JSON list of N, CA and C in Angstrom, two decimals:
[
{"chain": "C", "resi": 1, "resn": "SER", "atom": "N", "xyz": [-3.63, -11.00, 1.14]},
{"chain": "C", "resi": 1, "resn": "SER", "atom": "CA", "xyz": [-3.10, -10.06, 0.17]},
{"chain": "C", "resi": 1, "resn": "SER", "atom": "C", "xyz": [-4.12, -8.98, -0.18]},
{"chain": "C", "resi": 2, "resn": "GLU", "atom": "N", "xyz": [-5.40, -9.31, -0.08]},
{"chain": "C", "resi": 2, "resn": "GLU", "atom": "CA", "xyz": [-6.42, -8.29, -0.37]},
{"chain": "C", "resi": 2, "resn": "GLU", "atom": "C", "xyz": [-6.39, -7.17, 0.66]},
{"chain": "C", "resi": 3, "resn": "VAL", "atom": "N", "xyz": [-6.03, -7.51, 1.90]},
{"chain": "C", "resi": 3, "resn": "VAL", "atom": "CA", "xyz": [-5.91, -6.50, 2.95]},
{"chain": "C", "resi": 3, "resn": "VAL", "atom": "C", "xyz": [-4.82, -5.50, 2.57]},
{"chain": "C", "resi": 4, "resn": "TYR", "atom": "N", "xyz": [-3.68, -6.01, 2.10]},
{"chain": "C", "resi": 4, "resn": "TYR", "atom": "CA", "xyz": [-2.57, -5.14, 1.73]},
{"chain": "C", "resi": 4, "resn": "TYR", "atom": "C", "xyz": [-2.91, -4.34, 0.47]},
{"chain": "C", "resi": 5, "resn": "CYS", "atom": "N", "xyz": [-3.59, -4.97, -0.45]},
{"chain": "C", "resi": 5, "resn": "CYS", "atom": "CA", "xyz": [-4.02, -4.29, -1.68]},
{"chain": "C", "resi": 5, "resn": "CYS", "atom": "C", "xyz": [-4.89, -3.09, -1.34]},
{"chain": "C", "resi": 6, "resn": "CYS", "atom": "N", "xyz": [-5.85, -3.27, -0.45]},
{"chain": "C", "resi": 6, "resn": "CYS", "atom": "CA", "xyz": [-6.73, -2.17, -0.05]},
{"chain": "C", "resi": 6, "resn": "CYS", "atom": "C", "xyz": [-5.94, -1.07, 0.64]},
{"chain": "C", "resi": 7, "resn": "ASP", "atom": "N", "xyz": [-4.93, -1.46, 1.43]},
{"chain": "C", "resi": 7, "resn": "ASP", "atom": "CA", "xyz": [-4.12, -0.46, 2.13]},
{"chain": "C", "resi": 7, "resn": "ASP", "atom": "C", "xyz": [-3.34, 0.38, 1.13]},
{"chain": "C", "resi": 8, "resn": "VAL", "atom": "N", "xyz": [-2.72, -0.27, 0.15]},
{"chain": "C", "resi": 8, "resn": "VAL", "atom": "CA", "xyz": [-1.97, 0.47, -0.88]},
{"chain": "C", "resi": 8, "resn": "VAL", "atom": "C", "xyz": [-2.93, 1.34, -1.70]},
{"chain": "C", "resi": 9, "resn": "TYR", "atom": "N", "xyz": [-4.06, 0.80, -2.09]},
{"chain": "C", "resi": 9, "resn": "TYR", "atom": "CA", "xyz": [-5.02, 1.56, -2.88]},
{"chain": "C", "resi": 9, "resn": "TYR", "atom": "C", "xyz": [-5.52, 2.79, -2.12]},
{"chain": "C", "resi": 10, "resn": "SER", "atom": "N", "xyz": [-5.67, 2.67, -0.81]},
{"chain": "C", "resi": 10, "resn": "SER", "atom": "CA", "xyz": [-6.14, 3.81, -0.01]},
{"chain": "C", "resi": 10, "resn": "SER", "atom": "C", "xyz": [-5.16, 4.97, -0.09]},
{"chain": "C", "resi": 11, "resn": "VAL", "atom": "N", "xyz": [-3.87, 4.67, -0.22]},
{"chain": "C", "resi": 11, "resn": "VAL", "atom": "CA", "xyz": [-2.87, 5.73, -0.37]},
{"chain": "C", "resi": 11, "resn": "VAL", "atom": "C", "xyz": [-3.06, 6.43, -1.72]},
{"chain": "C", "resi": 12, "resn": "PHE", "atom": "N", "xyz": [-3.30, 5.65, -2.77]},
{"chain": "C", "resi": 12, "resn": "PHE", "atom": "CA", "xyz": [-3.53, 6.24, -4.09]},
{"chain": "C", "resi": 12, "resn": "PHE", "atom": "C", "xyz": [-4.84, 7.04, -4.11]},
{"chain": "C", "resi": 13, "resn": "LYS", "atom": "N", "xyz": [-5.87, 6.54, -3.43]},
{"chain": "C", "resi": 13, "resn": "LYS", "atom": "CA", "xyz": [-7.14, 7.30, -3.35]},
{"chain": "C", "resi": 13, "resn": "LYS", "atom": "C", "xyz": [-6.92, 8.64, -2.67]},
{"chain": "C", "resi": 14, "resn": "LYS", "atom": "N", "xyz": [-6.14, 8.63, -1.60]},
{"chain": "C", "resi": 14, "resn": "LYS", "atom": "CA", "xyz": [-5.90, 9.85, -0.83]},
{"chain": "C", "resi": 14, "resn": "LYS", "atom": "C", "xyz": [-5.04, 10.84, -1.61]},
{"chain": "C", "resi": 15, "resn": "GLU", "atom": "N", "xyz": [-3.99, 10.35, -2.27]},
{"chain": "C", "resi": 15, "resn": "GLU", "atom": "CA", "xyz": [-3.03, 11.22, -2.95]},
{"chain": "C", "resi": 15, "resn": "GLU", "atom": "C", "xyz": [-3.40, 11.51, -4.40]},
{"chain": "C", "resi": 16, "resn": "GLY", "atom": "N", "xyz": [-4.34, 10.76, -4.94]},
{"chain": "C", "resi": 16, "resn": "GLY", "atom": "CA", "xyz": [-4.72, 10.93, -6.33]},
{"chain": "C", "resi": 16, "resn": "GLY", "atom": "C", "xyz": [-4.30, 9.72, -7.13]},
{"chain": "C", "resi": 17, "resn": "ILE", "atom": "N", "xyz": [-5.27, 9.09, -7.75]},
{"chain": "C", "resi": 17, "resn": "ILE", "atom": "CA", "xyz": [-5.03, 7.83, -8.43]},
{"chain": "C", "resi": 17, "resn": "ILE", "atom": "C", "xyz": [-4.01, 7.96, -9.56]},
{"chain": "C", "resi": 18, "resn": "MET", "atom": "N", "xyz": [-3.91, 9.14, -10.14]},
{"chain": "C", "resi": 18, "resn": "MET", "atom": "CA", "xyz": [-2.96, 9.37, -11.24]},
{"chain": "C", "resi": 18, "resn": "MET", "atom": "C", "xyz": [-1.74, 10.19, -10.79]},
{"chain": "C", "resi": 19, "resn": "ASN", "atom": "N", "xyz": [-1.47, 10.21, -9.50]},
{"chain": "C", "resi": 19, "resn": "ASN", "atom": "CA", "xyz": [-0.34, 10.96, -8.95]},
{"chain": "C", "resi": 19, "resn": "ASN", "atom": "C", "xyz": [0.97, 10.34, -9.45]},
{"chain": "C", "resi": 20, "resn": "GLU", "atom": "N", "xyz": [1.67, 11.09, -10.29]},
{"chain": "C", "resi": 20, "resn": "GLU", "atom": "CA", "xyz": [2.88, 10.58, -10.94]},
{"chain": "C", "resi": 20, "resn": "GLU", "atom": "C", "xyz": [3.98, 10.24, -9.94]},
{"chain": "C", "resi": 21, "resn": "SER", "atom": "N", "xyz": [4.20, 11.12, -8.97]},
{"chain": "C", "resi": 21, "resn": "SER", "atom": "CA", "xyz": [5.28, 10.87, -8.02]},
{"chain": "C", "resi": 21, "resn": "SER", "atom": "C", "xyz": [4.97, 9.66, -7.14]},
{"chain": "C", "resi": 22, "resn": "LEU", "atom": "N", "xyz": [3.71, 9.46, -6.80]},
{"chain": "C", "resi": 22, "resn": "LEU", "atom": "CA", "xyz": [3.34, 8.28, -6.01]},
{"chain": "C", "resi": 22, "resn": "LEU", "atom": "C", "xyz": [3.49, 7.02, -6.85]},
{"chain": "C", "resi": 23, "resn": "GLY", "atom": "N", "xyz": [3.16, 7.10, -8.13]},
{"chain": "C", "resi": 23, "resn": "GLY", "atom": "CA", "xyz": [3.35, 5.96, -9.03]},
{"chain": "C", "resi": 23, "resn": "GLY", "atom": "C", "xyz": [4.82, 5.59, -9.15]},
{"chain": "C", "resi": 24, "resn": "LEU", "atom": "N", "xyz": [5.68, 6.59, -9.25]},
{"chain": "C", "resi": 24, "resn": "LEU", "atom": "CA", "xyz": [7.12, 6.34, -9.31]},
{"chain": "C", "resi": 24, "resn": "LEU", "atom": "C", "xyz": [7.62, 5.72, -8.01]},
{"chain": "C", "resi": 25, "resn": "GLN", "atom": "N", "xyz": [7.11, 6.23, -6.90]},
{"chain": "C", "resi": 25, "resn": "GLN", "atom": "CA", "xyz": [7.48, 5.68, -5.59]},
{"chain": "C", "resi": 25, "resn": "GLN", "atom": "C", "xyz": [7.06, 4.21, -5.51]},
{"chain": "C", "resi": 26, "resn": "TYR", "atom": "N", "xyz": [5.87, 3.89, -5.99]},
{"chain": "C", "resi": 26, "resn": "TYR", "atom": "CA", "xyz": [5.39, 2.51, -6.00]},
{"chain": "C", "resi": 26, "resn": "TYR", "atom": "C", "xyz": [6.31, 1.64, -6.85]},
{"chain": "C", "resi": 27, "resn": "ARG", "atom": "N", "xyz": [6.66, 2.15, -8.01]},
{"chain": "C", "resi": 27, "resn": "ARG", "atom": "CA", "xyz": [7.54, 1.39, -8.90]},
{"chain": "C", "resi": 27, "resn": "ARG", "atom": "C", "xyz": [8.90, 1.15, -8.26]},
{"chain": "C", "resi": 28, "resn": "GLU", "atom": "N", "xyz": [9.47, 2.18, -7.65]},
{"chain": "C", "resi": 28, "resn": "GLU", "atom": "CA", "xyz": [10.80, 2.07, -7.06]},
{"chain": "C", "resi": 28, "resn": "GLU", "atom": "C", "xyz": [10.83, 1.23, -5.79]},
{"chain": "C", "resi": 29, "resn": "LYS", "atom": "N", "xyz": [9.77, 1.32, -4.98]},
{"chain": "C", "resi": 29, "resn": "LYS", "atom": "CA", "xyz": [9.80, 0.66, -3.68]},
{"chain": "C", "resi": 29, "resn": "LYS", "atom": "C", "xyz": [9.14, -0.72, -3.66]},
{"chain": "C", "resi": 30, "resn": "ILE", "atom": "N", "xyz": [8.24, -0.99, -4.60]},
{"chain": "C", "resi": 30, "resn": "ILE", "atom": "CA", "xyz": [7.54, -2.28, -4.62]},
{"chain": "C", "resi": 30, "resn": "ILE", "atom": "C", "xyz": [7.96, -3.13, -5.82]},
{"chain": "C", "resi": 31, "resn": "LEU", "atom": "N", "xyz": [7.86, -2.56, -7.01]},
{"chain": "C", "resi": 31, "resn": "LEU", "atom": "CA", "xyz": [8.08, -3.35, -8.22]},
{"chain": "C", "resi": 31, "resn": "LEU", "atom": "C", "xyz": [9.56, -3.60, -8.52]},
{"chain": "C", "resi": 32, "resn": "ALA", "atom": "N", "xyz": [10.38, -2.57, -8.45]},
{"chain": "C", "resi": 32, "resn": "ALA", "atom": "CA", "xyz": [11.80, -2.69, -8.84]},
{"chain": "C", "resi": 32, "resn": "ALA", "atom": "C", "xyz": [12.57, -3.71, -8.00]},
{"chain": "C", "resi": 33, "resn": "PRO", "atom": "N", "xyz": [12.44, -3.70, -6.68]},
{"chain": "C", "resi": 33, "resn": "PRO", "atom": "CA", "xyz": [13.21, -4.66, -5.89]},
{"chain": "C", "resi": 33, "resn": "PRO", "atom": "C", "xyz": [12.78, -6.12, -6.11]},
{"chain": "C", "resi": 34, "resn": "GLY", "atom": "N", "xyz": [11.55, -6.31, -6.53]},
{"chain": "C", "resi": 34, "resn": "GLY", "atom": "CA", "xyz": [11.06, -7.66, -6.79]},
{"chain": "C", "resi": 34, "resn": "GLY", "atom": "C", "xyz": [11.21, -8.57, -5.59]},
{"chain": "C", "resi": 35, "resn": "HIS", "atom": "N", "xyz": [11.80, -9.73, -5.82]},
{"chain": "C", "resi": 35, "resn": "HIS", "atom": "CA", "xyz": [11.95, -10.72, -4.76]},
{"chain": "C", "resi": 35, "resn": "HIS", "atom": "C", "xyz": [13.28, -10.59, -4.03]},
{"chain": "C", "resi": 36, "resn": "MET", "atom": "N", "xyz": [13.94, -9.46, -4.20]},
{"chain": "C", "resi": 36, "resn": "MET", "atom": "CA", "xyz": [15.23, -9.27, -3.54]},
{"chain": "C", "resi": 36, "resn": "MET", "atom": "C", "xyz": [15.05, -8.96, -2.05]},
{"chain": "C", "resi": 37, "resn": "ARG", "atom": "N", "xyz": [13.87, -8.51, -1.68]},
{"chain": "C", "resi": 37, "resn": "ARG", "atom": "CA", "xyz": [13.55, -8.23, -0.27]},
{"chain": "C", "resi": 37, "resn": "ARG", "atom": "C", "xyz": [12.21, -8.86, 0.05]},
{"chain": "C", "resi": 38, "resn": "ASP", "atom": "N", "xyz": [11.98, -9.04, 1.34]},
{"chain": "C", "resi": 38, "resn": "ASP", "atom": "CA", "xyz": [10.71, -9.58, 1.79]},
{"chain": "C", "resi": 38, "resn": "ASP", "atom": "C", "xyz": [9.56, -8.65, 1.39]},
{"chain": "C", "resi": 39, "resn": "ALA", "atom": "N", "xyz": [8.47, -9.23, 0.91]},
{"chain": "C", "resi": 39, "resn": "ALA", "atom": "CA", "xyz": [7.33, -8.44, 0.44]},
{"chain": "C", "resi": 39, "resn": "ALA", "atom": "C", "xyz": [6.77, -7.54, 1.53]},
{"chain": "C", "resi": 40, "resn": "PHE", "atom": "N", "xyz": [6.73, -8.02, 2.75]},
{"chain": "C", "resi": 40, "resn": "PHE", "atom": "CA", "xyz": [6.21, -7.21, 3.85]},
{"chain": "C", "resi": 40, "resn": "PHE", "atom": "C", "xyz": [7.10, -5.99, 4.09]},
{"chain": "C", "resi": 41, "resn": "ASP", "atom": "N", "xyz": [8.41, -6.16, 3.96]},
{"chain": "C", "resi": 41, "resn": "ASP", "atom": "CA", "xyz": [9.33, -5.03, 4.12]},
{"chain": "C", "resi": 41, "resn": "ASP", "atom": "C", "xyz": [9.15, -4.01, 3.00]},
{"chain": "C", "resi": 42, "resn": "LEU", "atom": "N", "xyz": [8.94, -4.49, 1.78]},
{"chain": "C", "resi": 42, "resn": "LEU", "atom": "CA", "xyz": [8.67, -3.59, 0.65]},
{"chain": "C", "resi": 42, "resn": "LEU", "atom": "C", "xyz": [7.41, -2.78, 0.90]},
{"chain": "C", "resi": 43, "resn": "LEU", "atom": "N", "xyz": [6.38, -3.45, 1.36]},
{"chain": "C", "resi": 43, "resn": "LEU", "atom": "CA", "xyz": [5.10, -2.79, 1.64]},
{"chain": "C", "resi": 43, "resn": "LEU", "atom": "C", "xyz": [5.27, -1.73, 2.72]},
{"chain": "C", "resi": 44, "resn": "ARG", "atom": "N", "xyz": [5.93, -2.09, 3.80]},
{"chain": "C", "resi": 44, "resn": "ARG", "atom": "CA", "xyz": [6.15, -1.16, 4.91]},
{"chain": "C", "resi": 44, "resn": "ARG", "atom": "C", "xyz": [6.95, 0.05, 4.43]},
{"chain": "C", "resi": 45, "resn": "ASP", "atom": "N", "xyz": [7.95, -0.19, 3.58]},
{"chain": "C", "resi": 45, "resn": "ASP", "atom": "CA", "xyz": [8.77, 0.91, 3.05]},
{"chain": "C", "resi": 45, "resn": "ASP", "atom": "C", "xyz": [7.93, 1.85, 2.19]},
{"chain": "C", "resi": 46, "resn": "PHE", "atom": "N", "xyz": [7.07, 1.29, 1.35]},
{"chain": "C", "resi": 46, "resn": "PHE", "atom": "CA", "xyz": [6.21, 2.12, 0.50]},
{"chain": "C", "resi": 46, "resn": "PHE", "atom": "C", "xyz": [5.22, 2.93, 1.33]},
{"chain": "C", "resi": 47, "resn": "LEU", "atom": "N", "xyz": [4.58, 2.28, 2.28]},
{"chain": "C", "resi": 47, "resn": "LEU", "atom": "CA", "xyz": [3.56, 2.96, 3.08]},
{"chain": "C", "resi": 47, "resn": "LEU", "atom": "C", "xyz": [4.15, 3.97, 4.06]},
{"chain": "C", "resi": 48, "resn": "GLY", "atom": "N", "xyz": [5.38, 3.73, 4.49]},
{"chain": "C", "resi": 48, "resn": "GLY", "atom": "CA", "xyz": [6.00, 4.59, 5.50]},
{"chain": "C", "resi": 48, "resn": "GLY", "atom": "C", "xyz": [5.45, 4.32, 6.88]},
{"chain": "C", "resi": 49, "resn": "ARG", "atom": "N", "xyz": [4.84, 3.17, 7.04]},
{"chain": "C", "resi": 49, "resn": "ARG", "atom": "CA", "xyz": [4.22, 2.77, 8.32]},
{"chain": "C", "resi": 49, "resn": "ARG", "atom": "C", "xyz": [3.94, 1.28, 8.26]},
{"chain": "C", "resi": 50, "resn": "GLU", "atom": "N", "xyz": [3.48, 0.74, 9.37]},
{"chain": "C", "resi": 50, "resn": "GLU", "atom": "CA", "xyz": [3.06, -0.66, 9.39]},
{"chain": "C", "resi": 50, "resn": "GLU", "atom": "C", "xyz": [1.75, -0.78, 8.58]},
{"chain": "C", "resi": 51, "resn": "PRO", "atom": "N", "xyz": [1.61, -1.84, 7.82]},
{"chain": "C", "resi": 51, "resn": "PRO", "atom": "CA", "xyz": [0.34, -2.06, 7.10]},
{"chain": "C", "resi": 51, "resn": "PRO", "atom": "C", "xyz": [-0.83, -2.16, 8.07]},
{"chain": "C", "resi": 52, "resn": "SER", "atom": "N", "xyz": [-2.00, -1.78, 7.60]},
{"chain": "C", "resi": 52, "resn": "SER", "atom": "CA", "xyz": [-3.20, -1.75, 8.42]},
{"chain": "C", "resi": 52, "resn": "SER", "atom": "C", "xyz": [-4.34, -2.45, 7.70]},
{"chain": "C", "resi": 53, "resn": "ASN", "atom": "N", "xyz": [-5.26, -2.99, 8.46]},
{"chain": "C", "resi": 53, "resn": "ASN", "atom": "CA", "xyz": [-6.45, -3.62, 7.85]},
{"chain": "C", "resi": 53, "resn": "ASN", "atom": "C", "xyz": [-7.63, -2.64, 7.76]},
{"chain": "C", "resi": 54, "resn": "GLN", "atom": "N", "xyz": [-7.44, -1.40, 8.15]},
{"chain": "C", "resi": 54, "resn": "GLN", "atom": "CA", "xyz": [-8.52, -0.42, 8.20]},
{"chain": "C", "resi": 54, "resn": "GLN", "atom": "C", "xyz": [-9.18, -0.21, 6.83]},
{"chain": "C", "resi": 55, "resn": "ALA", "atom": "N", "xyz": [-8.39, -0.04, 5.78]},
{"chain": "C", "resi": 55, "resn": "ALA", "atom": "CA", "xyz": [-8.96, 0.19, 4.44]},
{"chain": "C", "resi": 55, "resn": "ALA", "atom": "C", "xyz": [-9.76, -1.03, 3.98]},
{"chain": "C", "resi": 56, "resn": "PHE", "atom": "N", "xyz": [-9.29, -2.22, 4.31]},
{"chain": "C", "resi": 56, "resn": "PHE", "atom": "CA", "xyz": [-10.00, -3.45, 3.95]},
{"chain": "C", "resi": 56, "resn": "PHE", "atom": "C", "xyz": [-11.35, -3.51, 4.67]},
{"chain": "C", "resi": 57, "resn": "LEU", "atom": "N", "xyz": [-11.35, -3.20, 5.96]},
{"chain": "C", "resi": 57, "resn": "LEU", "atom": "CA", "xyz": [-12.59, -3.22, 6.72]},
{"chain": "C", "resi": 57, "resn": "LEU", "atom": "C", "xyz": [-13.58, -2.19, 6.19]},
{"chain": "C", "resi": 58, "resn": "GLU", "atom": "N", "xyz": [-13.08, -1.02, 5.82]},
{"chain": "C", "resi": 58, "resn": "GLU", "atom": "CA", "xyz": [-13.95, 0.02, 5.25]},
{"chain": "C", "resi": 58, "resn": "GLU", "atom": "C", "xyz": [-14.54, -0.45, 3.93]},
{"chain": "C", "resi": 59, "resn": "GLU", "atom": "N", "xyz": [-13.74, -1.15, 3.13]},
{"chain": "C", "resi": 59, "resn": "GLU", "atom": "CA", "xyz": [-14.21, -1.70, 1.85]},
{"chain": "C", "resi": 59, "resn": "GLU", "atom": "C", "xyz": [-15.36, -2.69, 2.08]},
{"chain": "C", "resi": 60, "resn": "LEU", "atom": "N", "xyz": [-15.31, -3.41, 3.18]},
{"chain": "C", "resi": 60, "resn": "LEU", "atom": "CA", "xyz": [-16.35, -4.36, 3.53]},
{"chain": "C", "resi": 60, "resn": "LEU", "atom": "C", "xyz": [-17.55, -3.71, 4.23]},
{"chain": "C", "resi": 61, "resn": "GLY", "atom": "N", "xyz": [-17.41, -2.42, 4.54]},
{"chain": "C", "resi": 61, "resn": "GLY", "atom": "CA", "xyz": [-18.48, -1.71, 5.23]},
{"chain": "C", "resi": 61, "resn": "GLY", "atom": "C", "xyz": [-18.46, -1.94, 6.74]},
{"chain": "C", "resi": 62, "resn": "ILE", "atom": "N", "xyz": [-17.31, -2.34, 7.24]},
{"chain": "C", "resi": 62, "resn": "ILE", "atom": "CA", "xyz": [-17.16, -2.59, 8.67]},
{"chain": "C", "resi": 62, "resn": "ILE", "atom": "C", "xyz": [-16.29, -1.48, 9.25]},
{"chain": "C", "resi": 63, "resn": "SER", "atom": "N", "xyz": [-16.79, -0.83, 10.27]},
{"chain": "C", "resi": 63, "resn": "SER", "atom": "CA", "xyz": [-15.98, 0.22, 10.89]},
{"chain": "C", "resi": 63, "resn": "SER", "atom": "C", "xyz": [-15.36, -0.32, 12.17]},
{"chain": "C", "resi": 64, "resn": "GLN", "atom": "N", "xyz": [-14.11, 0.08, 12.40]},
{"chain": "C", "resi": 64, "resn": "GLN", "atom": "CA", "xyz": [-13.43, -0.33, 13.62]},
{"chain": "C", "resi": 64, "resn": "GLN", "atom": "C", "xyz": [-13.77, 0.64, 14.74]},
{"chain": "C", "resi": 65, "resn": "ALA", "atom": "N", "xyz": [-14.12, 0.11, 15.89]},
{"chain": "C", "resi": 65, "resn": "ALA", "atom": "CA", "xyz": [-14.50, 0.96, 17.02]},
{"chain": "C", "resi": 65, "resn": "ALA", "atom": "C", "xyz": [-13.29, 1.47, 17.75]}
]
């Protein structure tokens, strides 16, 4: 779950941590559906892509070659 957390946080870092529209998108696509859909599907829908471990590796100071 930390891998996914870093991936979501990287989107907020890129778009602005206080970006209102991104916050609304997070609320609508992740929080509102709750357990009505698979968590991985919610994550993929929010990110608009497959989740990646890249942000997690960067957080650890490991670069992918």
